[in-house]
Amino acid sequence: MAAATKEQADEQVKRVADRTLVVVHAFGDYRRGDSITDPDEVDAVLKSENAHHCRKVIPQ
């Protein structure tokens, strides 16, 4: 298994930093006000029928 390079780590941080979801209506295990920052979870939620339960925010 190859070790992650700095560029791969930077790309992962960039994906987390530029896309965060905040739950506005509870669904699944998420409650109102929860933040979803994991890039894989964000992509999965946005592609699901629950996308309208979230709002995209830009991290400060």
Coordinates of C-alpha atoms in Angstrom, one line a residue:
M1 CA 0.0 0.0 0.0
A2 CA 1.5 3.4 -1.0
A3 CA 1.8 6.2 1.5
A4 CA -0.3 9.3 0.9
T5 CA 1.7 12.2 -0.5
K6 CA 1.5 15.8 0.6
E7 CA -0.4 16.7 -2.5
Q8 CA -3.1 14.0 -1.8
A9 CA -3.4 15.3 1.8
D10 CA -3.7 18.9 0.6
E11 CA -6.4 17.9 -1.9
Q12 CA -8.4 16.1 0.8
V13 CA -8.2 19.2 3.1
K14 CA -9.3 21.3 0.1
R15 CA -12.4 19.1 -0.5
V16 CA -13.4 19.4 3.2
A17 CA -12.7 23.1 3.3
D18 CA -14.7 24.2 0.3
R19 CA -17.9 22.1 0.8
T20 CA -19.8 21.8 4.1
L21 CA -23.4 21.0 4.6
V22 CA -25.7 22.1 7.4
V23 CA -28.8 20.1 8.1
V24 CA -32.0 22.2 8.2
H25 CA -34.5 19.4 8.4
A26 CA -33.7 16.2 10.3
F27 CA -33.2 13.0 8.2
G28 CA -31.6 9.6 8.9
D29 CA -29.1 10.0 11.8
Y30 CA -28.7 13.7 11.2
R31 CA -30.5 16.3 13.3
R32 CA -31.2 20.0 12.6
G33 CA -28.0 22.0 12.9
D34 CA -25.6 19.1 12.3
S35 CA -22.6 19.9 10.0
I36 CA -21.5 17.4 7.4
T37 CA -17.9 17.9 6.4
D38 CA -16.6 14.5 5.2
P39 CA -16.3 14.9 1.4
D40 CA -17.6 11.4 0.7
E41 CA -20.7 11.9 3.0
V42 CA -21.3 15.3 1.4
D43 CA -21.2 13.8 -2.1
A44 CA -23.5 11.0 -1.0
V45 CA -26.0 13.3 0.6
L46 CA -26.1 15.7 -2.4
K47 CA -26.8 12.8 -4.7
S48 CA -29.5 11.4 -2.5
E49 CA -33.2 12.3 -2.1
N50 CA -32.1 14.1 1.2
A51 CA -30.2 16.9 -0.5
H52 CA -33.0 19.3 0.0
H53 CA -32.7 18.9 3.7
C54 CA -29.3 20.6 3.7
R55 CA -27.8 23.9 2.9
K56 CA -24.3 24.4 1.5
V57 CA -22.1 26.8 3.5
I58 CA -18.6 28.2 3.0
P59 CA -16.3 27.7 6.0
Q60 CA -14.9 30.8 7.4

